[in-house]
Amino acid sequence: MAEPAEKTPLESIPLAEPATALPVADAGIEAGVQALTPRTIADTVRRVLGAETGARLKAYLSTCTHCGLCAQACHFYLSNAHDPSYAPIGKIKHTLWELLKRKGQVSPEFIRQASLIAYTQCNMCRRCAIYCPLGIDVAYMISVVRRICRALGVTPLYLQDTVNSHSATHNQMWVKADEWVDTLQWQEEDARDEIPELRIPLEKEGADIMYSIIAPEPKFQAGLIYKAAVIMHVAGVDWTMPARPGWDNSDMAMYSGDYDIMGRIKRFHFDTAARLRVKKIVMGECGHAFRSVYDTGNRWLGWRMPPIETQHAIDFYYDLLTSGRIKVARKYEEPVTLHDPCNIVRGYGLHEKARYVVNALCEHFVEMTPNREYNYCCGAGGGVINCGPPYKQTRMRGNSVKARQLEATGVKVLIAPCHNCHSGLEDISQHYHLGLEVKFLADIMYEVMEK
Amino acid sequence: MFNSILFATTASPTCDDAAKVAFDLAKKYNAALHVFHVFGIPTRGASPFVTDVRTGEQETLDDDYMAWVKEEMKSTYAARMEGVNKAQIDCTVGAPATEILRKAWKEDVDLIVMGAHTRQDDVGAYRYRQIAGSTMQRVARGSRCPVLIVSRPCNTCFWYFNNIVFGADFTKASTAAFKFAYQTAKHIGSKLYLFHAIDLSEMRFGQTAGQEDIEQRITEARRQMEERYLSQMKEFDNFDVEVWEGIPHVEILKFAREKNADLIIMAHHTREVDPEKALLGSTVEQVVLRSACPVVSVNRLDKIQSGDVPLVQASKTETVP
């Protein structure tokens, strides 16, 4: 698709584009489909539905009245000419319902389509659950489809690569064990240039807090570790980071449907905290990792709630600011707006705390509309951005509604306290020529705090 | 003067000008040279593929491909490699700026050499700083050692430099830049121009600087020059001080042209929060894009050998008391 040559004014960002299927070549999906036989499909569908689903799925399926109210919630639907096949219920109809109705007697081609829908046309953001009068969690049903596709080996290649990395290295980005420690040492040395007595304490048993992050930080954004270390140091927190694997809290296996790997890496993460005998885990600004730690991963392992207290960065910053451990020297002056990440807002209710933090750090906060639990998804979450370049256009076309929402704020600095959102929103800003500067809360806190 | 140099290259002709300087420097100072290339990846996440820099095609990233690229780099730089005793070719995958900084930290290098442009068609173009050489900017901001940026053919080699211009802005980073400039000039035996431009672009709408005001600021700047820099120089008198007024990057370029400068040395600010203090921060980027000669960006002291300590290689060949 040709990109617009110059900046697109607000009116010309199409709210609805014609719904044409984008041709995609995905070696992972192709290879998986090639290996399918009707028998393996039927067996696998039966096995997954029989062994791993129960009352929850039954309740959702039997209560849905096909009212279609969920359609208005979905950014894919809103951005794709209100094409009903993009409505949440439409996606279920083209995947799970068919599988049930035909008792798994479907063609490999059907599985290919189901895989594309489940992995790349739904961010599992759960906005539709807010709109459903019966509270049906469509994202859960999509995750069942993904689980089936994964069990059949039909997964997008890029997503599978990150899962392979999780499995082999216990982190998402193939970060080697020595690279991890090197990165921490590197950032510590850099930070000591600014604060000579600063340390990044490694393997400190009995510390109050274990700070865990996602692998893209050491790999691409090492500066965030620096900033976190400065915040911890200034706040006088007794903290530590693991020197051995277990430091990565991210979880793409949750999104690919590889629940065995999901369980393994979550347990490893909790085990690491237990090994260090910390009081709680504080996680960096990442949304999906939080979903995995307090909702999906822990429950797969049989813990209703995380076995060790786990706090998201927003919550942690809120504590630091309200208790006066971090003081603001001079508020950030440029107007800012805030993107509510689905996993920690719809999923966990951190929106008011996020607003407290933003207002404490920034002079001018402009709300985007809709906001809080009604915010539109960034389009990157749910593992969709991790499905890689083949699907970038799907993401961009599928989220013009987000571009409009962002542009309407008239603000140039956008705070996104989630890594996935961060990347997704940068793509949107670039694609729709919005010229936004996307920041983490830590970026701003580091800039304005008393040091 | 340099023990270990990191030459960050796109392994394409766009970096040839920088390559010449990097290899020449390594030869001259018998320094270890790390020739380093970072594969860009076509996604934000990890990727099983990389984009080949020459063909633009997607390649599967594996050990074979890595070895092949290293071999290609070796043959590309074979001619230049002659006379360089400790050269090491390496490549990795990741975000280029992060990987270059990581490598610099790991190998404890004391100079990074790189080109300013990533694409050949950018050469000579007056691009804005968001576009041009974003890797260069990120590296220059984050680096602990001086970064030598070569964006045009540099015909005088490093040790032939005759006129070095140091663009001063009186910050901590600028002190580091001064130290490097002073030592380089002293070591090479070239003339050092200490230059400061009073920034008039900051004048508010409706307010113009009166002559008296400007002169006052020039006097103040000269006093600062004296206090911060001139007092540091010992047994070195081959220098000149100039203070002009205008838009800093324009003035520096004008000054450099007038003095036939072949090297500009400036501070680049990493984490100065107060924008008023970091006057030259973005100026470096503007200068790099337009300068006819190489530019060195310095922002920290810790990799610059201190004071009048004999410079490493120099002690063998030159008379240092």
Coordinates of C-alpha atoms in Angstrom, one line a residue, chain B:
Chain B
M1 CA 46.8 8.7 21.8
F2 CA 44.4 5.9 21.1
N3 CA 44.7 2.3 22.2
S4 CA 41.5 0.9 20.9
I5 CA 39.3 2.3 18.2
L6 CA 35.8 1.1 17.2
F7 CA 34.9 1.7 13.6
A8 CA 31.2 1.3 13.2
T9 CA 30.3 0.7 9.6
T10 CA 27.4 -0.1 7.4
A11 CA 29.9 -2.1 5.4
S12 CA 28.8 -0.2 2.3
P13 CA 30.4 2.6 0.3
T14 CA 28.7 5.2 2.4
C15 CA 31.2 4.5 5.1
D16 CA 34.3 4.7 2.9
D17 CA 35.2 8.2 4.0
A18 CA 35.0 7.2 7.6
A19 CA 36.8 3.9 6.9
K20 CA 39.8 5.7 5.6
V21 CA 40.1 7.8 8.7
A22 CA 39.5 4.8 11.0
F23 CA 42.1 2.6 9.4
D24 CA 44.6 5.5 9.1
L25 CA 44.2 6.2 12.8
A26 CA 44.7 2.6 13.8
K27 CA 47.9 2.5 11.7
K28 CA 49.3 5.7 13.1
Y29 CA 48.7 4.9 16.7
N30 CA 49.1 1.1 16.4
A31 CA 45.7 0.8 18.0
A32 CA 43.5 -2.2 18.1
L33 CA 40.8 -1.6 15.5
H34 CA 37.3 -3.1 15.9
V35 CA 35.5 -3.1 12.6
F36 CA 31.9 -3.6 13.6
H37 CA 28.7 -4.0 11.7
V38 CA 25.2 -4.2 13.1
F39 CA 22.5 -5.9 11.0
G40 CA 19.3 -4.0 11.1
I41 CA 16.3 -6.2 11.7
P42 CA 13.0 -5.7 9.9
T43 CA 11.0 -5.7 13.1
R44 CA 10.9 -4.4 16.6
G45 CA 11.1 -7.7 18.1
A46 CA 13.6 -10.5 17.7
S47 CA 13.7 -11.7 14.2
P48 CA 15.0 -14.8 12.4
F49 CA 15.7 -12.6 9.4
V50 CA 17.9 -9.7 8.6
T51 CA 18.0 -7.3 5.7
D52 CA 21.2 -7.6 3.7
V53 CA 22.7 -4.2 3.5
R54 CA 23.9 -4.7 -0.1
T55 CA 21.1 -6.5 -1.8
G56 CA 18.3 -5.2 0.4
E57 CA 17.0 -8.7 0.4
Q58 CA 15.8 -10.7 3.4
E59 CA 18.3 -13.3 4.6
T60 CA 18.0 -15.9 7.3
L61 CA 20.2 -15.0 10.2
D62 CA 22.4 -18.0 11.1
D63 CA 26.0 -18.7 11.7
D64 CA 26.7 -19.3 8.0
Y65 CA 25.3 -15.9 7.1
M66 CA 27.3 -14.2 9.9
A67 CA 30.5 -15.9 8.7
W68 CA 29.8 -14.9 5.1
V69 CA 29.3 -11.2 6.1
K70 CA 32.5 -11.2 8.1
E71 CA 34.3 -12.7 5.1
E72 CA 32.8 -10.0 2.9
M73 CA 33.8 -7.3 5.3
K74 CA 37.3 -8.7 5.3
S75 CA 37.6 -8.6 1.6
T76 CA 36.0 -5.1 1.4
Y77 CA 38.6 -3.7 3.8
A78 CA 41.5 -5.9 2.7
A79 CA 43.5 -3.1 1.1
R80 CA 43.0 -0.8 4.0
M81 CA 43.8 -3.5 6.5
E82 CA 47.4 -3.6 5.5
G83 CA 49.6 -2.2 8.2
V84 CA 46.9 -2.5 10.8
N85 CA 48.3 -4.9 13.3
K86 CA 45.3 -5.5 15.6
A87 CA 42.2 -5.5 13.5
Q88 CA 39.1 -7.5 14.5
I89 CA 36.0 -7.9 12.4
D90 CA 32.8 -8.5 14.1
C91 CA 29.1 -8.2 13.4
T92 CA 25.9 -8.7 15.5
V93 CA 22.2 -8.2 15.2
G94 CA 20.1 -5.6 17.0
A95 CA 19.4 -1.9 17.3
P96 CA 22.5 -0.3 15.8
A97 CA 23.1 2.5 18.3
T98 CA 22.6 0.3 21.3
E99 CA 24.9 -2.4 19.9
I100 CA 27.6 0.1 19.0
L101 CA 27.5 1.6 22.5
R102 CA 27.5 -1.9 24.0
K103 CA 30.5 -2.9 21.9
A104 CA 32.3 0.3 22.9
W105 CA 31.8 -0.4 26.5
K106 CA 32.8 -4.0 26.2
E107 CA 36.0 -3.4 24.3
D108 CA 36.7 -0.3 26.4
V109 CA 37.6 1.7 23.3
D110 CA 38.8 5.3 23.4
L111 CA 37.4 6.4 20.1
I112 CA 34.4 5.6 17.9
V113 CA 34.6 6.4 14.2
M114 CA 31.5 6.5 12.1
G115 CA 29.9 8.1 9.1
A116 CA 27.0 10.4 9.5
H117 CA 24.7 9.0 6.8
T118 CA 23.3 5.6 6.5
R119 CA 22.2 5.9 3.0
Q120 CA 24.2 6.9 0.0
D121 CA 21.6 9.3 -1.4
D122 CA 21.7 11.3 1.9
V123 CA 25.2 12.5 1.2
G124 CA 25.3 16.2 0.9
A125 CA 21.7 16.5 1.6
Y126 CA 20.7 19.0 4.2
R127 CA 18.5 16.7 6.2
Y128 CA 16.9 17.5 9.4
R129 CA 18.2 15.8 12.4
Q130 CA 15.3 13.5 12.9
I131 CA 16.2 11.9 9.6
A132 CA 19.9 12.0 9.1
G133 CA 22.1 9.6 10.8
S134 CA 19.9 8.8 13.7
T135 CA 22.3 6.1 14.7
M136 CA 25.1 8.6 14.8
Q137 CA 23.1 10.9 17.0
R138 CA 22.2 8.2 19.5
V139 CA 25.8 7.0 19.6
A140 CA 27.1 10.5 20.1
R141 CA 24.7 11.2 22.9
G142 CA 25.3 8.0 24.7
S143 CA 29.0 7.5 24.2
R144 CA 31.5 7.7 27.0
C145 CA 34.4 8.2 24.6
P146 CA 34.9 10.8 21.8
V147 CA 33.0 10.0 18.6
L148 CA 34.6 11.0 15.3
I149 CA 32.1 11.6 12.7
V150 CA 33.2 11.7 9.1
S151 CA 30.6 12.6 6.6
R152 CA 32.7 14.0 3.8
P153 CA 35.9 12.7 2.2
C154 CA 38.7 13.7 4.6
N155 CA 41.9 14.2 2.6
T156 CA 44.1 15.3 5.3
C157 CA 44.8 12.4 7.5
F158 CA 44.4 12.6 11.2
W159 CA 48.0 13.5 12.0
Y160 CA 48.1 16.1 9.3
F161 CA 45.5 18.2 10.9
N162 CA 46.6 21.8 11.0
N163 CA 43.7 23.7 12.3
I164 CA 41.5 22.4 15.0
V165 CA 38.4 24.3 16.1
F166 CA 37.0 23.7 19.5
G167 CA 33.4 24.9 19.9
A168 CA 33.0 25.8 23.5
D169 CA 29.8 26.1 25.5
F170 CA 31.0 26.2 29.1
T171 CA 29.3 23.1 30.4
K172 CA 30.8 20.0 32.0
A173 CA 30.7 18.1 28.8
S174 CA 32.4 21.0 27.1
T175 CA 35.3 20.7 29.5
A176 CA 35.7 17.1 28.4
A177 CA 35.6 18.3 24.8
F178 CA 38.2 20.9 25.5
K179 CA 40.5 18.4 27.2
F180 CA 40.3 16.2 24.1
A181 CA 40.9 19.2 21.8
Y182 CA 43.8 20.4 23.7
Q183 CA 45.5 17.1 23.9
T184 CA 44.9 16.4 20.3
A185 CA 46.3 19.8 19.2
K186 CA 49.3 19.5 21.5
H187 CA 50.0 16.0 20.4
I188 CA 49.7 16.6 16.7
G189 CA 51.2 20.0 17.0
S190 CA 48.4 21.8 15.3
K191 CA 46.8 25.2 15.9
L192 CA 43.9 25.2 18.3
Y193 CA 41.1 27.7 17.9
L194 CA 38.9 28.1 20.9
F195 CA 35.6 29.4 19.7
H196 CA 32.3 30.4 21.2
A197 CA 29.2 31.7 19.6
I198 CA 26.8 33.8 21.6
D199 CA 23.4 32.4 20.7
L200 CA 21.1 35.2 19.4
S201 CA 18.5 32.8 18.1
E202 CA 17.0 32.6 21.6
M203 CA 16.0 36.2 21.6
R204 CA 12.3 36.5 22.2
F205 CA 10.0 37.9 19.6
G206 CA 10.1 41.7 19.8
Q207 CA 13.3 41.8 21.7
T208 CA 16.5 42.3 19.9
A209 CA 19.8 42.3 21.5
G210 CA 21.3 45.7 21.8
Q211 CA 25.0 46.1 20.9
E212 CA 25.8 46.8 24.5
D213 CA 24.2 43.6 25.6
I214 CA 26.0 41.6 23.0
E215 CA 29.3 43.1 23.9
Q216 CA 28.7 42.4 27.5
R217 CA 28.1 38.8 26.8
I218 CA 31.1 38.6 24.6
T219 CA 33.3 39.9 27.4
E220 CA 31.7 37.4 29.8
A221 CA 32.3 34.6 27.3
R222 CA 36.0 35.6 27.0
R223 CA 36.3 35.6 30.8
Q224 CA 34.8 32.1 30.9
M225 CA 37.2 31.0 28.2
E226 CA 40.1 32.3 30.2
E227 CA 38.9 30.7 33.4
R228 CA 37.8 27.4 32.2
Y229 CA 40.2 26.6 29.3
L230 CA 43.1 28.9 28.9
S231 CA 44.2 28.4 32.5
Q232 CA 44.4 24.7 31.8
M233 CA 46.9 24.9 29.0
K234 CA 50.6 24.6 29.9
E235 CA 53.5 25.1 27.6
F236 CA 51.2 25.5 24.6
D237 CA 50.7 28.8 22.9
N238 CA 49.6 27.8 19.5
F239 CA 46.0 28.8 20.0
D240 CA 43.6 31.6 19.4
V241 CA 40.3 32.6 21.1
E242 CA 37.4 34.0 19.2
V243 CA 33.8 34.8 20.3
W244 CA 31.2 35.6 17.7
E245 CA 27.5 36.0 17.9
G246 CA 24.6 34.6 15.9
I247 CA 23.2 31.1 15.5
P248 CA 25.8 28.8 17.0
H249 CA 26.0 26.1 14.3
V250 CA 26.1 28.7 11.5
E251 CA 28.8 30.7 13.2
I252 CA 30.9 27.6 13.9
L253 CA 30.8 26.5 10.3
K254 CA 31.6 30.0 9.1
F255 CA 34.5 30.2 11.5
A256 CA 35.8 26.8 10.5
R257 CA 35.7 27.7 6.9
E258 CA 37.5 31.0 7.5
K259 CA 40.3 29.2 9.4
N260 CA 40.5 26.3 7.0
A261 CA 39.7 24.0 9.9
D262 CA 40.2 20.3 9.3
L263 CA 38.7 19.1 12.6
I264 CA 35.9 20.4 14.7
I265 CA 35.6 19.3 18.3
M266 CA 32.4 19.9 20.3
A267 CA 30.6 18.7 23.3
H268 CA 27.4 16.7 22.9
H269 CA 25.0 16.7 25.8
T270 CA 23.6 13.5 27.0
R271 CA 21.6 14.1 30.0
E272 CA 21.7 17.8 30.7
V273 CA 18.1 18.5 31.6
D274 CA 18.3 22.2 31.5
P275 CA 18.1 23.0 27.8
E276 CA 19.7 26.4 28.4
K277 CA 22.8 24.7 29.5
A278 CA 22.9 22.4 26.6
L279 CA 23.2 25.0 24.0
L280 CA 25.4 22.9 21.7
G281 CA 23.5 19.7 22.0
S282 CA 21.7 19.8 18.8
T283 CA 24.2 22.2 17.3
V284 CA 26.6 19.2 17.0
E285 CA 24.2 17.5 14.8
Q286 CA 23.7 20.5 12.6
V287 CA 27.4 21.0 12.3
V288 CA 28.0 17.4 11.4
L289 CA 25.6 17.5 8.5
R290 CA 27.1 20.6 7.0
S291 CA 30.7 20.4 7.9
A292 CA 33.3 19.8 5.3
C293 CA 35.7 18.4 7.8
P294 CA 35.3 15.6 10.4
V295 CA 33.7 16.4 13.6
V296 CA 34.5 14.9 17.0
S297 CA 31.7 14.9 19.6
V298 CA 32.7 14.5 23.2
N299 CA 30.5 14.4 26.2
R300 CA 32.4 12.8 29.0
L301 CA 35.7 13.0 30.6
D302 CA 36.3 9.5 31.7
K303 CA 37.8 8.1 28.5
I304 CA 40.2 11.0 27.8
Q305 CA 43.6 10.7 29.3
S306 CA 43.9 13.3 31.8
G307 CA 46.1 16.4 32.0
D308 CA 49.6 16.5 30.7
V309 CA 50.2 12.8 31.1
P310 CA 52.3 11.6 28.2
L311 CA 50.1 10.4 25.5
V312 CA 50.3 6.7 25.0
Q313 CA 52.0 6.2 21.7
A314 CA 53.5 9.6 21.6
S315 CA 55.9 8.8 24.4
K316 CA 57.8 6.5 22.1
T317 CA 58.3 8.6 19.2
E318 CA 58.2 12.2 20.4
T319 CA 60.0 14.0 23.1
V320 CA 57.8 14.4 26.1
P321 CA 59.5 15.8 29.2

